[in-house]
Coordinates of C-alpha atoms in Angstrom, one line a residue:
M23 CA -14.6 -15.6 -32.4
G24 CA -14.8 -11.4 -33.5
E25 CA -17.1 -8.9 -31.7
N26 CA -19.9 -9.1 -33.9
A27 CA -20.0 -12.7 -34.0
M28 CA -20.6 -12.5 -30.2
V29 CA -22.7 -10.8 -30.1
E30 CA -24.9 -12.7 -32.2
E31 CA -23.8 -15.6 -30.3
E32 CA -25.3 -14.0 -27.3
A33 CA -28.6 -12.3 -28.4
L34 CA -29.4 -16.2 -29.6
M35 CA -28.7 -17.5 -26.5
L36 CA -30.8 -14.8 -24.6
Q37 CA -33.9 -15.9 -27.0
G38 CA -32.5 -19.4 -26.1
Q39 CA -33.6 -18.7 -22.6
A40 CA -36.6 -16.8 -23.4
D41 CA -38.0 -19.9 -25.5
I42 CA -37.2 -22.3 -22.3
W43 CA -39.5 -20.0 -20.0
K44 CA -42.2 -19.7 -22.1
Y45 CA -41.8 -23.6 -23.2
M46 CA -41.9 -24.4 -19.4
F47 CA -45.0 -22.8 -18.6
H48 CA -46.9 -23.2 -22.0
F49 CA -49.0 -25.4 -19.9
A50 CA -50.2 -21.8 -18.2
D51 CA -52.6 -21.0 -21.5
S52 CA -54.1 -24.3 -20.6
M53 CA -55.2 -23.5 -17.9
A54 CA -56.0 -20.0 -18.4
L55 CA -58.1 -20.9 -21.3
K56 CA -60.0 -23.8 -19.5
S57 CA -61.0 -21.6 -16.4
A58 CA -63.0 -19.2 -19.1
V59 CA -64.8 -22.0 -20.1
E60 CA -65.8 -22.8 -16.8
L61 CA -66.7 -19.7 -15.9
R62 CA -68.5 -19.2 -19.4
I63 CA -66.9 -15.8 -19.9
P64 CA -66.7 -16.1 -24.2
D65 CA -71.2 -16.7 -23.2
I66 CA -71.3 -13.8 -20.6
I67 CA -69.9 -11.5 -23.8
H68 CA -71.7 -12.6 -26.1
R69 CA -74.7 -12.7 -24.6
H70 CA -74.6 -8.6 -23.9
D71 CA -73.5 -8.6 -27.6
G72 CA -70.6 -6.5 -27.1
P73 CA -67.6 -6.0 -25.5
I74 CA -68.3 -5.2 -21.2
T75 CA -66.3 -4.5 -17.9
L76 CA -64.7 -7.1 -15.8
T77 CA -67.3 -6.0 -13.8
Q78 CA -70.1 -7.2 -15.9
I79 CA -68.6 -10.6 -16.4
T80 CA -68.5 -10.9 -12.8
T81 CA -71.8 -9.9 -11.5
S82 CA -72.7 -12.7 -14.2
L83 CA -70.7 -15.8 -13.5
P84 CA -71.9 -18.9 -12.9
D85 CA -72.6 -19.4 -9.5
A86 CA -70.4 -17.2 -8.0
T87 CA -70.6 -17.2 -4.0
S88 CA -67.9 -14.8 -3.6
P89 CA -66.4 -13.6 -7.2
D90 CA -62.4 -12.1 -6.6
P91 CA -62.6 -10.0 -9.7
T92 CA -58.4 -9.6 -9.0
Y93 CA -57.8 -13.0 -10.2
L94 CA -60.1 -12.6 -13.1
A95 CA -58.5 -9.5 -14.0
R96 CA -55.0 -11.5 -14.2
I97 CA -56.3 -14.6 -15.9
M98 CA -57.9 -12.0 -18.5
S99 CA -55.0 -10.2 -18.7
L100 CA -52.9 -13.7 -20.1
L101 CA -55.6 -14.3 -22.6
V102 CA -55.7 -10.6 -24.3
R103 CA -52.1 -11.1 -24.5
R104 CA -52.9 -14.5 -26.4
N105 CA -55.7 -13.2 -28.6
I106 CA -58.4 -14.9 -27.2
F107 CA -59.9 -12.0 -25.5
S108 CA -59.4 -7.9 -27.2
A109 CA -59.2 -5.2 -24.5
H110 CA -60.0 -1.8 -25.4
H111 CA -58.9 0.8 -22.8
P112 CA -61.5 4.2 -23.0
S113 CA -59.4 7.6 -23.3
D114 CA -61.9 8.8 -20.4
G115 CA -60.3 6.1 -18.4
G116 CA -62.9 4.2 -17.7
D117 CA -62.8 0.7 -17.2
T118 CA -61.3 -2.0 -19.9
L119 CA -63.8 -3.2 -21.8
Y120 CA -62.9 -7.1 -23.1
G121 CA -64.7 -8.3 -26.5
L122 CA -64.5 -11.7 -28.1
T123 CA -61.6 -12.4 -31.3
H124 CA -62.5 -14.8 -33.8
S125 CA -60.5 -17.2 -31.3
S126 CA -62.9 -16.9 -28.7
R127 CA -66.4 -17.2 -31.1
W128 CA -64.5 -21.5 -31.2
L129 CA -66.4 -21.3 -27.3
L130 CA -69.7 -20.1 -27.4
S131 CA -71.2 -23.2 -26.0
D132 CA -74.5 -22.0 -28.1
S133 CA -72.6 -22.2 -31.3
A134 CA -73.4 -25.2 -33.8
V135 CA -69.4 -25.5 -33.9
N136 CA -67.7 -25.0 -30.9
L137 CA -63.9 -26.9 -29.6
A138 CA -65.1 -26.1 -25.9
P139 CA -66.0 -29.7 -25.2
M140 CA -62.5 -30.8 -26.9
L141 CA -60.3 -28.3 -24.5
L142 CA -62.4 -29.5 -21.1
L143 CA -61.9 -33.0 -22.2
E144 CA -57.9 -32.6 -22.9
N145 CA -57.5 -30.5 -19.4
H146 CA -58.8 -33.5 -17.7
P147 CA -56.9 -34.4 -14.8
T148 CA -57.2 -37.9 -16.3
L149 CA -55.9 -37.0 -19.7
L150 CA -53.4 -35.1 -18.2
A151 CA -52.2 -37.3 -15.9
P152 CA -50.7 -39.8 -18.7
W153 CA -48.8 -36.5 -19.8
H154 CA -46.2 -37.5 -16.9
Y155 CA -44.9 -40.9 -18.1
L156 CA -43.9 -39.9 -21.6
S157 CA -40.5 -40.5 -20.2
H158 CA -41.2 -43.8 -19.0
C159 CA -42.5 -45.2 -21.7
V160 CA -38.8 -43.5 -23.6
R161 CA -37.5 -45.8 -21.1
E162 CA -39.2 -49.0 -20.5
G163 CA -41.9 -49.0 -23.8
G164 CA -45.4 -49.7 -22.8
E165 CA -48.5 -47.3 -22.6
A166 CA -49.1 -44.4 -20.6
F167 CA -52.1 -44.1 -20.2
K168 CA -52.0 -47.4 -18.7
K169 CA -49.2 -47.1 -16.6
T170 CA -51.1 -44.1 -15.1
H171 CA -54.8 -45.6 -14.7
G172 CA -54.0 -49.2 -15.0
G173 CA -56.1 -50.1 -17.8
D174 CA -56.5 -48.2 -21.2
I175 CA -58.8 -45.6 -21.8
W176 CA -61.5 -47.3 -23.6
A177 CA -61.8 -49.2 -20.8
L178 CA -62.1 -46.2 -19.0
A179 CA -65.1 -45.1 -21.0
S180 CA -67.0 -48.3 -20.8
E181 CA -66.9 -47.7 -16.1
S182 CA -67.2 -44.4 -16.0
P183 CA -70.4 -42.7 -17.5
H184 CA -68.8 -39.2 -16.2
F185 CA -65.9 -39.8 -18.7
N186 CA -67.5 -41.5 -21.4
K187 CA -69.3 -38.3 -21.6
L188 CA -66.6 -35.9 -21.7
F189 CA -64.9 -38.3 -24.2
N190 CA -68.1 -38.1 -26.2
D191 CA -68.7 -35.1 -25.9
G192 CA -65.3 -34.2 -27.3
M193 CA -65.4 -36.1 -30.0
A194 CA -68.7 -34.9 -31.6
C195 CA -67.4 -31.9 -30.8
T196 CA -64.8 -31.5 -33.2
A197 CA -66.9 -34.4 -35.6
R198 CA -68.8 -31.2 -36.8
I199 CA -66.4 -28.5 -37.1
V200 CA -64.4 -31.3 -39.2
M201 CA -67.7 -32.8 -40.7
E202 CA -68.9 -29.5 -42.1
A203 CA -65.4 -29.1 -44.7
I204 CA -65.6 -32.6 -45.3
I205 CA -69.5 -32.4 -46.7
L206 CA -68.4 -29.5 -48.9
A207 CA -64.9 -30.3 -50.0
Y208 CA -66.4 -34.3 -50.4
K209 CA -69.3 -34.1 -52.8
E210 CA -68.3 -36.0 -55.3
G211 CA -67.1 -38.7 -53.2
F212 CA -70.5 -39.3 -51.1
E213 CA -72.6 -39.0 -54.6
S214 CA -70.7 -42.1 -55.6
I215 CA -71.9 -44.9 -53.3
G216 CA -75.2 -45.6 -52.2
S217 CA -74.3 -47.2 -48.5
L218 CA -72.0 -46.6 -45.7
V219 CA -70.6 -47.6 -42.6
D220 CA -68.8 -45.0 -40.1
V221 CA -66.5 -46.8 -37.9
G222 CA -65.9 -45.5 -34.2
G223 CA -68.4 -43.3 -35.0
G224 CA -69.5 -43.1 -31.5
T225 CA -72.9 -41.8 -31.4
G226 CA -73.7 -40.4 -34.3
G227 CA -73.6 -37.4 -35.2
T228 CA -70.9 -37.3 -38.0
V229 CA -72.6 -39.9 -39.8
S230 CA -76.2 -37.7 -39.0
K231 CA -74.2 -34.5 -40.4
I232 CA -73.8 -37.5 -43.9
V233 CA -77.0 -38.9 -44.4
K234 CA -77.9 -35.0 -43.9
A235 CA -76.3 -33.7 -47.1
Y236 CA -76.6 -37.4 -48.5
P237 CA -80.1 -38.8 -48.5
H238 CA -79.8 -41.2 -50.4
I239 CA -77.0 -43.2 -48.8
K240 CA -78.4 -45.8 -46.5
C241 CA -75.8 -45.3 -43.2
I242 CA -74.6 -47.0 -40.1
N243 CA -73.6 -46.0 -37.0
F244 CA -70.9 -48.3 -35.7
D245 CA -69.2 -48.5 -32.4
L246 CA -68.6 -50.7 -29.2
P247 CA -71.8 -51.7 -27.9
H248 CA -71.7 -49.2 -24.2
V249 CA -71.3 -45.9 -26.8
V250 CA -73.9 -46.3 -29.3
A251 CA -76.1 -47.2 -26.4
T252 CA -76.3 -44.4 -25.4
A253 CA -76.5 -42.9 -29.0
P254 CA -79.2 -40.7 -29.9
E255 CA -82.3 -41.5 -32.6
H256 CA -80.9 -39.8 -36.2
D257 CA -82.8 -40.1 -39.2
G258 CA -81.8 -42.6 -41.6
V259 CA -79.1 -44.0 -39.3
T260 CA -79.3 -47.4 -37.7
H261 CA -77.0 -47.4 -34.7
V262 CA -75.0 -50.9 -34.4
G263 CA -72.8 -51.9 -31.5
G264 CA -69.9 -54.7 -32.3
D265 CA -65.8 -55.0 -32.7
M266 CA -64.1 -53.6 -35.0
F267 CA -61.5 -55.7 -34.3
H268 CA -63.8 -58.7 -35.0
S269 CA -66.3 -57.6 -37.8
I270 CA -67.7 -54.3 -39.5
P271 CA -70.8 -53.7 -41.0
N272 CA -71.0 -54.5 -44.9
A273 CA -71.3 -50.9 -47.3
D274 CA -70.7 -49.8 -50.5
A275 CA -67.9 -47.8 -48.0
V276 CA -65.9 -47.7 -44.8
F277 CA -65.8 -44.1 -43.3
M278 CA -63.0 -43.4 -40.0
K279 CA -62.6 -40.2 -38.7
W280 CA -59.6 -40.0 -35.9
I281 CA -59.9 -43.6 -35.3
L282 CA -57.1 -45.3 -37.1
H283 CA -54.2 -42.9 -35.0
D284 CA -55.3 -44.5 -32.0
W285 CA -53.5 -47.9 -32.8
S286 CA -50.6 -49.0 -33.6
D287 CA -50.0 -50.2 -37.1
E288 CA -50.4 -54.3 -35.9
D289 CA -53.7 -52.8 -35.0
C290 CA -54.4 -50.9 -37.9
I291 CA -53.9 -53.1 -40.5
K292 CA -56.3 -55.8 -38.6
I293 CA -58.7 -53.0 -38.6
L294 CA -58.2 -52.2 -42.1
K295 CA -58.5 -55.9 -43.2
N296 CA -61.9 -56.1 -42.2
C297 CA -62.6 -53.2 -43.4
K298 CA -61.4 -54.6 -46.9
K299 CA -64.0 -57.7 -46.5
A300 CA -66.7 -55.0 -45.8
I301 CA -66.6 -53.4 -48.9
S302 CA -67.0 -54.7 -52.9
K303 CA -63.4 -55.3 -54.1
E304 CA -64.4 -53.6 -57.8
K305 CA -66.2 -50.7 -56.4
G306 CA -65.3 -50.0 -52.6
K307 CA -63.6 -47.5 -50.9
V308 CA -62.6 -46.6 -47.8
I309 CA -62.5 -43.3 -46.7
I310 CA -60.1 -42.3 -44.1
V311 CA -60.0 -39.1 -41.7
E312 CA -57.0 -38.2 -40.6
F313 CA -53.6 -35.9 -39.8
V314 CA -50.8 -36.5 -42.5
L315 CA -47.6 -35.2 -40.6
K316 CA -45.1 -33.2 -42.5
P317 CA -41.9 -32.3 -41.1
E318 CA -40.9 -29.3 -42.9
G319 CA -45.0 -28.2 -43.4
K320 CA -45.2 -24.0 -42.8
G321 CA -49.3 -24.9 -43.0
L322 CA -51.9 -23.9 -40.6
F323 CA -52.4 -27.1 -38.3
D324 CA -48.9 -29.0 -39.6
D325 CA -47.6 -27.8 -36.0
T326 CA -50.5 -29.2 -34.2
A327 CA -50.0 -32.6 -35.8
F328 CA -47.0 -33.0 -34.4
V329 CA -49.0 -32.2 -30.7
F330 CA -51.5 -34.8 -31.2
D331 CA -48.8 -37.6 -32.5
L332 CA -47.4 -37.0 -28.6
V333 CA -50.9 -37.4 -27.7
M334 CA -51.0 -40.0 -29.0
I335 CA -48.3 -41.9 -26.7
A336 CA -50.5 -40.3 -23.7
H337 CA -53.9 -41.7 -24.5
T338 CA -53.7 -44.5 -26.8
S339 CA -50.9 -46.8 -28.4
G340 CA -51.3 -45.5 -31.5
K341 CA -49.4 -42.5 -33.1
E342 CA -50.1 -40.0 -36.4
R343 CA -48.1 -40.8 -39.6
T344 CA -46.8 -39.2 -42.5
E345 CA -48.0 -40.0 -46.6
L346 CA -45.3 -42.7 -46.7
E347 CA -46.6 -44.3 -43.6
W348 CA -50.1 -44.3 -44.6
K349 CA -48.7 -46.1 -48.0
N350 CA -47.2 -48.7 -46.4
L351 CA -49.6 -49.3 -44.1
L352 CA -52.7 -49.1 -46.5
K353 CA -50.3 -51.5 -48.6
E354 CA -50.0 -54.3 -46.3
A355 CA -53.7 -54.7 -45.3
G356 CA -55.0 -54.4 -49.4
F357 CA -55.6 -51.4 -50.4
P358 CA -52.6 -50.6 -53.7
R359 CA -53.9 -47.4 -54.2
Y360 CA -54.9 -43.9 -52.6
Q361 CA -55.1 -40.8 -52.9
I362 CA -55.3 -38.1 -50.1
I363 CA -57.4 -34.5 -50.1
N364 CA -56.8 -31.9 -48.7
I365 CA -59.6 -30.3 -47.2
P366 CA -60.0 -26.5 -45.2
S367 CA -59.6 -28.0 -41.8
F368 CA -57.0 -29.6 -39.5
L369 CA -57.5 -33.3 -40.8
S370 CA -57.2 -34.2 -44.6
I371 CA -59.4 -37.3 -45.8
I372 CA -57.2 -40.5 -48.1
E373 CA -59.0 -42.4 -49.7
A374 CA -57.8 -46.1 -49.9
Y375 CA -59.1 -48.8 -52.7
P376 CA -58.7 -52.8 -52.7
A377 CA -57.4 -52.7 -56.2

């Protein structure tokens, strides 16, 4: 090996070491971000209508009995490096001013679209614990969540009102974000149908957006009885409790956002076959909103899709799928035709037809 090759190899090994250190402590980013949300730091800065000092943040912390500004300074330093917050150092030597960035604006609690509830859900101890069982799943199969908690995530939600609310709030906040993109990008898809059932629609936030934008559509929000029991009333929406593995209410179209990724191929085929029974063979369709894995993808959210595939191992029995996997799944369930519609979102629309 020549001298130049040796220098290059040493540089690559050093970079490799740096990468391992970075990934070893990636959880620190999540914990710092979670603490900022719990402390309502984005909201505090937003209320001041501009960048503020650490002292101003500390004195505005909710329920703070004896706040420690040195801890906060260290947390903010990391979050500034991650571009979650901005930091301006006055030339006169005054206190550093911390401001919002395009990232932290997604964490404002009073914003119509914000990711704070999803961040708190995914970083809750209940959902973090199964991640320690990934290697167990490789060795012996099974589901990480069941290994950790003795039952699946749906059972826990039905038994724990606190976790059920945490889960529903997380799902609702992502629904609002995705639906803004869908409402704008899928206009022709909605205009052609008269009735729609949202399968696994949670508390109805998603379908309420659809009926508000397209009031001619008769909408049904369909989910497990304990979920719809806590659902608020929405104009033009009928809540129906049931089990998608048994039957699905009839409609021109079935809408499923972030549902099939929670389930195995076998379970997805059962759900899709029930979808097929619920729609007409001639004009019916199933509107699936999910990730489409792109192994060589370089898009904004392609990396996130592969992270979510591991989220599925940790929390469900499901998986994220490539286009070929979606094609094979749909074909086996009785949907020989499909098209993928890209929208400005982290998810895509997969339109499936029974004929």
